[in-house]
PDB file of C-alpha atoms in Angstrom:
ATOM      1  CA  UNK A   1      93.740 149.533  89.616  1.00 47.00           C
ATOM      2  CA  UNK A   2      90.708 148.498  87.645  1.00 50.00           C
ATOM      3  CA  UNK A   3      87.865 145.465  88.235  1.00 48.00           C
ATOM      4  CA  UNK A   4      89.604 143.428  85.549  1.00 47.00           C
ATOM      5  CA  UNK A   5      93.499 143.687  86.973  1.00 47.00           C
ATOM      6  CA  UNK A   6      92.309 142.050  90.096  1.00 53.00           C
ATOM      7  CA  UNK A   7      90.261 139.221  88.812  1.00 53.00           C
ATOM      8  CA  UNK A   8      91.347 135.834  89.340  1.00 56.00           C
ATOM      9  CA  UNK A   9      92.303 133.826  86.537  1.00 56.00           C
ATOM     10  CA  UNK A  10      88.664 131.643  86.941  1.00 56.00           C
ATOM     11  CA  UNK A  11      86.859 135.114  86.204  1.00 57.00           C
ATOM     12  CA  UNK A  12      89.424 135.857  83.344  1.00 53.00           C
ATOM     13  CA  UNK A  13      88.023 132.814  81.942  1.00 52.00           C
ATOM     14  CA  UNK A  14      84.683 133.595  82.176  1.00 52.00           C
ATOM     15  CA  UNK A  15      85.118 137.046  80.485  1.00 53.00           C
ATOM     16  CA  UNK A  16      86.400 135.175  77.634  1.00 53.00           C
ATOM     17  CA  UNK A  17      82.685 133.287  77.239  1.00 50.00           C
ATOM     18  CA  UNK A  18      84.885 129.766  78.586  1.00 57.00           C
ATOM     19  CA  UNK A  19      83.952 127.435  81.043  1.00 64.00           C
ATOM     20  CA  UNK A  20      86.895 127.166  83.720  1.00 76.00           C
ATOM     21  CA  UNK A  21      89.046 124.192  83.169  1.00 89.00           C
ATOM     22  CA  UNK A  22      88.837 121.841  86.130  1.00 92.00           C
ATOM     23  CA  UNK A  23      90.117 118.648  86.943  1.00 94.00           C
ATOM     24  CA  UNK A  24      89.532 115.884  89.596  1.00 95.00           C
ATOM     25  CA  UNK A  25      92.214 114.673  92.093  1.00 94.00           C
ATOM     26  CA  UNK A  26      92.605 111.918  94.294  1.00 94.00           C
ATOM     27  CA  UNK A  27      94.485 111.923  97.663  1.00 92.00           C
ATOM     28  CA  UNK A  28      94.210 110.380 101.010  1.00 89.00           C
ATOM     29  CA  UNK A  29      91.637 108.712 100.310  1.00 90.00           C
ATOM     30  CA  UNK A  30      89.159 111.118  98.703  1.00 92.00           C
ATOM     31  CA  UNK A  31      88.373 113.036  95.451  1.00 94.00           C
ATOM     32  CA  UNK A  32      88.208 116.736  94.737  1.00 95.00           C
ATOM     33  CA  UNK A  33      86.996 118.708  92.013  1.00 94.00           C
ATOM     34  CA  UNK A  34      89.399 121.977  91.594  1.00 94.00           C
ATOM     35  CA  UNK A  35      90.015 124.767  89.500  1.00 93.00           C
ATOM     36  CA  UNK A  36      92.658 127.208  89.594  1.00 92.00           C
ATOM     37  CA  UNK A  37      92.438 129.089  92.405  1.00 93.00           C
ATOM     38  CA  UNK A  38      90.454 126.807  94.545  1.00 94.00           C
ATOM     39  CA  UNK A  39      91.525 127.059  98.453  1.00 95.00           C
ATOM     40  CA  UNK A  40      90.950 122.816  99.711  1.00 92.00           C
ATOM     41  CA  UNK A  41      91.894 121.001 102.688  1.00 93.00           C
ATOM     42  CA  UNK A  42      93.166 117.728 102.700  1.00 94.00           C
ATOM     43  CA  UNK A  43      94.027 115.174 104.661  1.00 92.00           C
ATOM     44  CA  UNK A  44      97.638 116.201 106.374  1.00 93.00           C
ATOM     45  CA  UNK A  45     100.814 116.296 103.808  1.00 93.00           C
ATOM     46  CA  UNK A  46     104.576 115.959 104.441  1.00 91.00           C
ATOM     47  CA  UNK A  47     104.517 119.604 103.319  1.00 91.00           C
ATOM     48  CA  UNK A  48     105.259 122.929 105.160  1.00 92.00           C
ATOM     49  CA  UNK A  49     103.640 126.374 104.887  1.00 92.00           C
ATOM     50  CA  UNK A  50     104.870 127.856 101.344  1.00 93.00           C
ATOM     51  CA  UNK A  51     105.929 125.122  99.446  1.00 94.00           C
ATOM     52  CA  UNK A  52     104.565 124.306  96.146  1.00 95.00           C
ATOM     53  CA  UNK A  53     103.325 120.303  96.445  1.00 95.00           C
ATOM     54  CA  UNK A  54     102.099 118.491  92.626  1.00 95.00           C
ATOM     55  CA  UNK A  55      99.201 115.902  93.176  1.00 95.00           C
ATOM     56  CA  UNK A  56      99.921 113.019  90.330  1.00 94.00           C
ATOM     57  CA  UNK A  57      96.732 111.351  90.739  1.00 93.00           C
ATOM     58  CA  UNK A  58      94.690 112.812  88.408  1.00 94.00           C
ATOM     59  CA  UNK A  59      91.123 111.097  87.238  1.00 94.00           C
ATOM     60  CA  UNK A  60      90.023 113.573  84.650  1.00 94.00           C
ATOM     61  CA  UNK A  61      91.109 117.115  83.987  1.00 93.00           C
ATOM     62  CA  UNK A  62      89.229 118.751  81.150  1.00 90.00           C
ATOM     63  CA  UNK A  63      87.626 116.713  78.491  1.00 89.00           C
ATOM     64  CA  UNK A  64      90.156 114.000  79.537  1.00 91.00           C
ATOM     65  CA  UNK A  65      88.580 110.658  81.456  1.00 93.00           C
ATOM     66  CA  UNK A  66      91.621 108.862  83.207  1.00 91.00           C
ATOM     67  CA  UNK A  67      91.643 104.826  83.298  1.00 90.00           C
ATOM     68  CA  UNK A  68      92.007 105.177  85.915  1.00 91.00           C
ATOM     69  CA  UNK A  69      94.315 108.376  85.943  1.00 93.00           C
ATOM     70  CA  UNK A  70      95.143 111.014  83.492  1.00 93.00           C
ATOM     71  CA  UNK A  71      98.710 109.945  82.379  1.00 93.00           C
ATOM     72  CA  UNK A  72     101.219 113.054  82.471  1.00 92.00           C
ATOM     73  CA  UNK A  73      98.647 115.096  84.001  1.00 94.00           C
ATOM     74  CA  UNK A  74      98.891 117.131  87.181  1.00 95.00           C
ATOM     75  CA  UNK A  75      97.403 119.684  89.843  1.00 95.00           C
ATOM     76  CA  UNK A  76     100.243 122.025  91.792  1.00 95.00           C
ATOM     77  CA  UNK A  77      99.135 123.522  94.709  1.00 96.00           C
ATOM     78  CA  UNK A  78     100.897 126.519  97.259  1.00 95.00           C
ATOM     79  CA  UNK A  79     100.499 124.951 101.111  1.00 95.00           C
ATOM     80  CA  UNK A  80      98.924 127.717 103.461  1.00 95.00           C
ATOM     81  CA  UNK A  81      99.155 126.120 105.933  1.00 94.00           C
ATOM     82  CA  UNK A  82      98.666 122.721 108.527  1.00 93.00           C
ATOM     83  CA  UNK A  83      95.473 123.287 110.389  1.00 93.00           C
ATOM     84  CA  UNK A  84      93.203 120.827 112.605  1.00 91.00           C
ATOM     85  CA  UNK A  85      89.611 120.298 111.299  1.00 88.00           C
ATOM     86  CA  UNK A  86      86.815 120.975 113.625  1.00 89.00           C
ATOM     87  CA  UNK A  87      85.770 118.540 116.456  1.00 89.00           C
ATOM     88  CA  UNK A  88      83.905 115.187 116.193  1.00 89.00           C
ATOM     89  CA  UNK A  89      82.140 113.747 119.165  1.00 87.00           C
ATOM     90  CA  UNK A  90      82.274 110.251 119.288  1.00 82.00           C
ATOM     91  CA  UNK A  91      79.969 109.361 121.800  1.00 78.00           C
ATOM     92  CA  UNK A  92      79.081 104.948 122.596  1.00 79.00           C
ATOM     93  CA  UNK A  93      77.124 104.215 125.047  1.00 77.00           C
ATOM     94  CA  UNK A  94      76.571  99.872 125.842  1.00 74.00           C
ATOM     95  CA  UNK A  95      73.644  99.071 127.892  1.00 70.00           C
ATOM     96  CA  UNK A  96      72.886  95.013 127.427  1.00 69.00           C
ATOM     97  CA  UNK A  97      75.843  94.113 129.798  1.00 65.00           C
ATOM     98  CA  UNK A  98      78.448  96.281 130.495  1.00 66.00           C
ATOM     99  CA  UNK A  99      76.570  99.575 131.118  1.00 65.00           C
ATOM    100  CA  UNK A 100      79.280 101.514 130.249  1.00 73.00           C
ATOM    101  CA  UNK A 101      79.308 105.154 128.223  1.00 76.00           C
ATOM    102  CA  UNK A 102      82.380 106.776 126.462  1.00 80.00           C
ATOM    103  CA  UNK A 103      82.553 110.126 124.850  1.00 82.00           C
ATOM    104  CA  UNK A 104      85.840 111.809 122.982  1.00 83.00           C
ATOM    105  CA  UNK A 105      86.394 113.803 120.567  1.00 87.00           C
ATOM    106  CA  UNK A 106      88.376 113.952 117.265  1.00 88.00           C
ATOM    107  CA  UNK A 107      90.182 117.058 115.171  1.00 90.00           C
ATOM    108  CA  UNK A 108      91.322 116.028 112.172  1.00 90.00           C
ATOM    109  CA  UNK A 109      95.114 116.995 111.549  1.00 91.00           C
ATOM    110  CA  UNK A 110      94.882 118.663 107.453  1.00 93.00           C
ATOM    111  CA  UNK A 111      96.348 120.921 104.831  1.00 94.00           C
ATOM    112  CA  UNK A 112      95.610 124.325 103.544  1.00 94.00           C
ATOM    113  CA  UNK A 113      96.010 124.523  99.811  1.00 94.00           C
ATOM    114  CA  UNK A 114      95.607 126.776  97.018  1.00 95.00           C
ATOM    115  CA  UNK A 115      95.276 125.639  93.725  1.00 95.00           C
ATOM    116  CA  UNK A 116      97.984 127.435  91.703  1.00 95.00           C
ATOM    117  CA  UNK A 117      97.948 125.748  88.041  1.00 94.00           C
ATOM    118  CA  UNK A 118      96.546 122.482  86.120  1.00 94.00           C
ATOM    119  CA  UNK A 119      98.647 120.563  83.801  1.00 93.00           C
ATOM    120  CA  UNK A 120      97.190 118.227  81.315  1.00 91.00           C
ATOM    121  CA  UNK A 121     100.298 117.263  79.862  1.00 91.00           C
ATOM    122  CA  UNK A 122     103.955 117.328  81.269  1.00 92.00           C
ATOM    123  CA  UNK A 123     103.494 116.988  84.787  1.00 90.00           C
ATOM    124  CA  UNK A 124     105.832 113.992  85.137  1.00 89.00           C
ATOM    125  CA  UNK A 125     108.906 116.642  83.853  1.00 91.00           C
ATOM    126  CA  UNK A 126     108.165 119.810  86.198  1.00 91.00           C
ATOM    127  CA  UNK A 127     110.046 117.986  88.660  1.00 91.00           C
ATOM    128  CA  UNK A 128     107.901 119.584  91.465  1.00 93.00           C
ATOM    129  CA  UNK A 129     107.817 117.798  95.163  1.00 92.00           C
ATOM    130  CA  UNK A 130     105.071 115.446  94.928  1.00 93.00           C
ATOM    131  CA  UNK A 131     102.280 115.924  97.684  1.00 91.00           C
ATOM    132  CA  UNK A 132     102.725 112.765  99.867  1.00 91.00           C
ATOM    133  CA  UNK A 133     100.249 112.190 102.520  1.00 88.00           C
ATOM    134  CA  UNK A 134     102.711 112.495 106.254  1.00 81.00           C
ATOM    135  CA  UNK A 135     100.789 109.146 107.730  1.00 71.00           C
ATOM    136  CA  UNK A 136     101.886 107.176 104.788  1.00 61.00           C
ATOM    137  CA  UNK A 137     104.191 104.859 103.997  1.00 51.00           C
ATOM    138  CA  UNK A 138     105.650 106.612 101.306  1.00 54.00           C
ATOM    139  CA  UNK A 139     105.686 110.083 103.087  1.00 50.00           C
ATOM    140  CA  UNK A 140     108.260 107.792 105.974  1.00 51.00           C
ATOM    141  CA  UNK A 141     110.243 107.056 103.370  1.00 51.00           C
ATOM    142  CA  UNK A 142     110.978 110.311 102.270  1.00 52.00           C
ATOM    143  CA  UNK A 143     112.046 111.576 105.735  1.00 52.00           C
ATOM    144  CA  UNK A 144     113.909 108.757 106.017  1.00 50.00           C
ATOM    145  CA  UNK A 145     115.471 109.493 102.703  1.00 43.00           C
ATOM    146  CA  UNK A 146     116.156 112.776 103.731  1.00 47.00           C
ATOM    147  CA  UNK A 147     119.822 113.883 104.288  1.00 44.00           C
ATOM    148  CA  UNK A 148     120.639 113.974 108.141  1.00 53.00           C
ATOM    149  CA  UNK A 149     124.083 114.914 109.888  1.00 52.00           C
ATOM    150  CA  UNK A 150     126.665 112.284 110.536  1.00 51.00           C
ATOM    151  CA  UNK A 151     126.775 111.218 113.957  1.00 56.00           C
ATOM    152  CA  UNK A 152     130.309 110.908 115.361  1.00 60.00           C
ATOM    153  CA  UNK A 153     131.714 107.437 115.698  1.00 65.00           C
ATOM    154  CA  UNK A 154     131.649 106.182 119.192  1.00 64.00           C
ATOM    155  CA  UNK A 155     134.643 104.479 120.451  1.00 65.00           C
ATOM    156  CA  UNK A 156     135.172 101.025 119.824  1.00 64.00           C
ATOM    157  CA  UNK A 157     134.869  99.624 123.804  1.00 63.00           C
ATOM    158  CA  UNK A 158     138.057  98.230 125.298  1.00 65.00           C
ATOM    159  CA  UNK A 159     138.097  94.680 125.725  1.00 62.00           C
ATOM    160  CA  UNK A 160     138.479  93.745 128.978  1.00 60.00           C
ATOM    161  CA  UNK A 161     140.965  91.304 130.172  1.00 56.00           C
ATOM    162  CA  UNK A 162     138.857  88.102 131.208  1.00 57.00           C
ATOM    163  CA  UNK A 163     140.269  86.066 134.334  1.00 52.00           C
ATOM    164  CA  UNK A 164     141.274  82.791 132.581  1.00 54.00           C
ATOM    165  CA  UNK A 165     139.671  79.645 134.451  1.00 50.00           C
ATOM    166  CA  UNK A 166     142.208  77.637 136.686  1.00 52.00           C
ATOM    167  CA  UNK A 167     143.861  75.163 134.152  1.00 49.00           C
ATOM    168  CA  UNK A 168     142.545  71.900 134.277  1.00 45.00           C
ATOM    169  CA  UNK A 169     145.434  70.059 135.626  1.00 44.00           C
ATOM    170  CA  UNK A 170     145.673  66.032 135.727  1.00 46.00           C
ATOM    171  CA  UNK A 171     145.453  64.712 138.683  1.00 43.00           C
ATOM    172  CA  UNK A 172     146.696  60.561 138.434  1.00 43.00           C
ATOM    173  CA  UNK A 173     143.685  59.796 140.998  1.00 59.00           C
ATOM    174  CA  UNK A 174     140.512  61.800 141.432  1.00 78.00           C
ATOM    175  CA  UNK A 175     139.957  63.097 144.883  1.00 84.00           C
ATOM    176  CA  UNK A 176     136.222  62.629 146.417  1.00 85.00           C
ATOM    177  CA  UNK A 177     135.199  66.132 145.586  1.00 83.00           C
ATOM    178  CA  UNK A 178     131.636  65.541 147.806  1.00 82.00           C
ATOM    179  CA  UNK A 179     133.550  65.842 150.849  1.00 84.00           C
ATOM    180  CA  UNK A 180     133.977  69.607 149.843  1.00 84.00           C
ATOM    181  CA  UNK A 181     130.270  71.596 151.739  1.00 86.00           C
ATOM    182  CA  UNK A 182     127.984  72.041 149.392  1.00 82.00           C
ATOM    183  CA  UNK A 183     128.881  69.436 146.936  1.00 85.00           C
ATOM    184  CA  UNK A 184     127.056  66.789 145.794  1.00 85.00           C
ATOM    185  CA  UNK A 185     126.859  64.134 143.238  1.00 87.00           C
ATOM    186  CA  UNK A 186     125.757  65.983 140.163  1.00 86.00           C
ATOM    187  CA  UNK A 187     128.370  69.434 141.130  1.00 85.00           C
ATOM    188  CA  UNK A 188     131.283  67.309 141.620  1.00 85.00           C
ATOM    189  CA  UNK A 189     130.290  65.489 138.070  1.00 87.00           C
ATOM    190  CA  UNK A 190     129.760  68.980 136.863  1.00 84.00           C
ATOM    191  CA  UNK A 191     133.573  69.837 138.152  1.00 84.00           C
ATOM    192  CA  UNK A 192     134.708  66.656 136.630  1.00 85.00           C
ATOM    193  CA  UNK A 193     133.611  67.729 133.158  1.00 86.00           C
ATOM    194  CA  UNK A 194     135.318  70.961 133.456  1.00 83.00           C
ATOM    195  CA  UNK A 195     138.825  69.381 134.568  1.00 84.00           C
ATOM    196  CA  UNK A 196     138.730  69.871 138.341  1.00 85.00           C
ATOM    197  CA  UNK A 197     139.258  66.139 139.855  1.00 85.00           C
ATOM    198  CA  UNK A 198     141.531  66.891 143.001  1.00 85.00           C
ATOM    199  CA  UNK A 199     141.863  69.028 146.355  1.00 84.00           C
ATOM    200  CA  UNK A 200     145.424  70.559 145.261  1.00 86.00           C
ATOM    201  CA  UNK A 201     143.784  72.173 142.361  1.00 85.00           C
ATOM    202  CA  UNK A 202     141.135  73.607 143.974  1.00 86.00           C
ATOM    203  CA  UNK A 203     143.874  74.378 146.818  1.00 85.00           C
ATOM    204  CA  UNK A 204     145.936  76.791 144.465  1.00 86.00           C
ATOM    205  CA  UNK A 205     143.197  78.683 142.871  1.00 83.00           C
ATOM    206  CA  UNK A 206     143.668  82.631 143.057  1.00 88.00           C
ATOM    207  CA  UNK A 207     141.075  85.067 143.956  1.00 85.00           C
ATOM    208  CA  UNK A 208     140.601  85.975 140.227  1.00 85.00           C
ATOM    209  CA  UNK A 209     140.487  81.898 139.550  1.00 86.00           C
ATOM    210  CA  UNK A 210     138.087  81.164 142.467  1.00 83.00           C
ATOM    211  CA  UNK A 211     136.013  84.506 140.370  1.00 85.00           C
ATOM    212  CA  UNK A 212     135.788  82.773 137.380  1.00 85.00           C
ATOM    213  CA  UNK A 213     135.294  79.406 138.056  1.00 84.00           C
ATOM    214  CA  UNK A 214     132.113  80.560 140.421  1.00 82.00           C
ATOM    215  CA  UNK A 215     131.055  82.100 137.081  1.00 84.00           C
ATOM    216  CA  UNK A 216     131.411  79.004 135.147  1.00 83.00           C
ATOM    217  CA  UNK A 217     130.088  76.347 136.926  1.00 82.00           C
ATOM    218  CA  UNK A 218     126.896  79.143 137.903  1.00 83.00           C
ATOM    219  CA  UNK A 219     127.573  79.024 142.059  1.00 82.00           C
ATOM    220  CA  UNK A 220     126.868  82.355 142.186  1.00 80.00           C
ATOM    221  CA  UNK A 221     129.540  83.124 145.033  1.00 81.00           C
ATOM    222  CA  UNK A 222     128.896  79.551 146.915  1.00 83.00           C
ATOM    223  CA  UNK A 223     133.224  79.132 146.482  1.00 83.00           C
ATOM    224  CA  UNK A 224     134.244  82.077 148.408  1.00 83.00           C
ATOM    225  CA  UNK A 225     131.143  81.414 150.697  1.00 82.00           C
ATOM    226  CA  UNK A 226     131.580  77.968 151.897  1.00 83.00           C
ATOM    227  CA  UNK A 227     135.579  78.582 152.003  1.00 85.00           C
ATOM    228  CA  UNK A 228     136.286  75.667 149.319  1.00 82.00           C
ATOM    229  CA  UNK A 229     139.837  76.859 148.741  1.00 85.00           C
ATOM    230  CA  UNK A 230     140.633  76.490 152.952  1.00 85.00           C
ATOM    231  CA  UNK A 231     138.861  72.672 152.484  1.00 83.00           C
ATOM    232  CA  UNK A 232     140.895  71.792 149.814  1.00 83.00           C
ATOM    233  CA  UNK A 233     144.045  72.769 151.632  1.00 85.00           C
ATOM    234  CA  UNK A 234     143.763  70.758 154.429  1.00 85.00           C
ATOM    235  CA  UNK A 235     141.444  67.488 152.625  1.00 83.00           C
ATOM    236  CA  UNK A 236     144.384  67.726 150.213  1.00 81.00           C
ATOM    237  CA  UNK A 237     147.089  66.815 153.191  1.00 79.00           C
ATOM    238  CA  UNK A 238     145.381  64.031 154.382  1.00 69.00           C
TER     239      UNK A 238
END
């Protein structure tokens, strides 16, 4: 194999008496000037080793000037690979009042490319993945985007059965509720306002009625505790 088969396409250029096309891109942040075959990094992209990625942003690519980008214009690049740049010590050190230090360092997540072609025209049809940065918002929305397996439906829960509260029933005269322990002015209005007026009510509640009326009027077990049901029974005889 001779010198010339394994030139690169920049020193094919130069054989030719031409100056390498180049262009100028823009991503995160930052400009690059590239020519086919360059090797860059860049700040991290939503890209993995081997895929071809197209950066859109194009401010001038041969004897074009973009205001402020090169319309239809494009650079495709091969990913290497994801590497992390080397370390930056960040070192602060506050004297006046604190006299604190603080040292830590930094590596840079980025991208391995290769420049592989540069379009001047036509790069809105090649319909290659566009090279998203993977902090960005844009770069979340094309994960999100992405097609994901159905999770299975749970179960619709079971409604449970809830203990109805005793039903309010009228009594012709209201019984003095206060004489009940634990009772005083502002519970027995309380009870009042939920239907309970008399002793023989109270006196026929059920365990799961005594449960849920301890739950309404917030006793927090005070019912069962202070035997209100046994009171009732014998204040309701007289």
């Amino acid at each position: 194999m001779n010198a010339a088969s394994q030139a690169g396409p920049k020193d094919a250029e130069e054989r030719k008496g031409r100056r390498p096309m180049f262009a100028v891109l823009k991503t995160g942040g930052k400009q690059y000037k590239v020519q086919s075959g360059d090797v860059l990094r860049v700040e991290k992209l939503a890209a993995d080793a081997g895929e071809t990625v197209q950066f859109n942003e194009i401010l001038m690519i041969g004897s074009q000037v973009g205001m402020p980008t090169v319309a239809g214009a494009a650079v495709q690049a091969e990913v290497i690979d994801q590497i992390k740049g080397d370390k930056v010590i960040h070192y602060v050190k506050r004297r006046r009042k604190h006299s604190s230090q603080r040292r830590k360092g930094h590596r840079q997540q980025l991208t391995l490319l290769r420049v592989t072609d540069l379009l001047e025209t036509g790069g809105d049809k090649t319909g290659v993945k566009a090279a998203i940065g993977a902090g960005s918002v844009s770069g979340a929305a094309v994960a999100a985007a992405a097609p994901k397996a159905a999770a299975p439906k749970a179960a619709a829960p079971t409604a449970e059965p809830k203990s109805e509260a005793p039903a309010a029933a009228a009594a012709p005269a209201g019984d003095d509720l206060k004489k009940l322990t634990g009772v005083g002015p502002a519970m027995e209005k309380k009870m009042h306002e939920v239907g309970i007026k008399s002793f023989a009510q109270i006196a026929g509640w059920t365990p799961e009625q005594v449960i849920a009326m301890d739950n309404r009027l917030g006793l927090k077990g005070k019912i069962e505790k202070e035997g209100w049901v046994e009171q009732a029974k014998t204040l309701a005889k007289g």
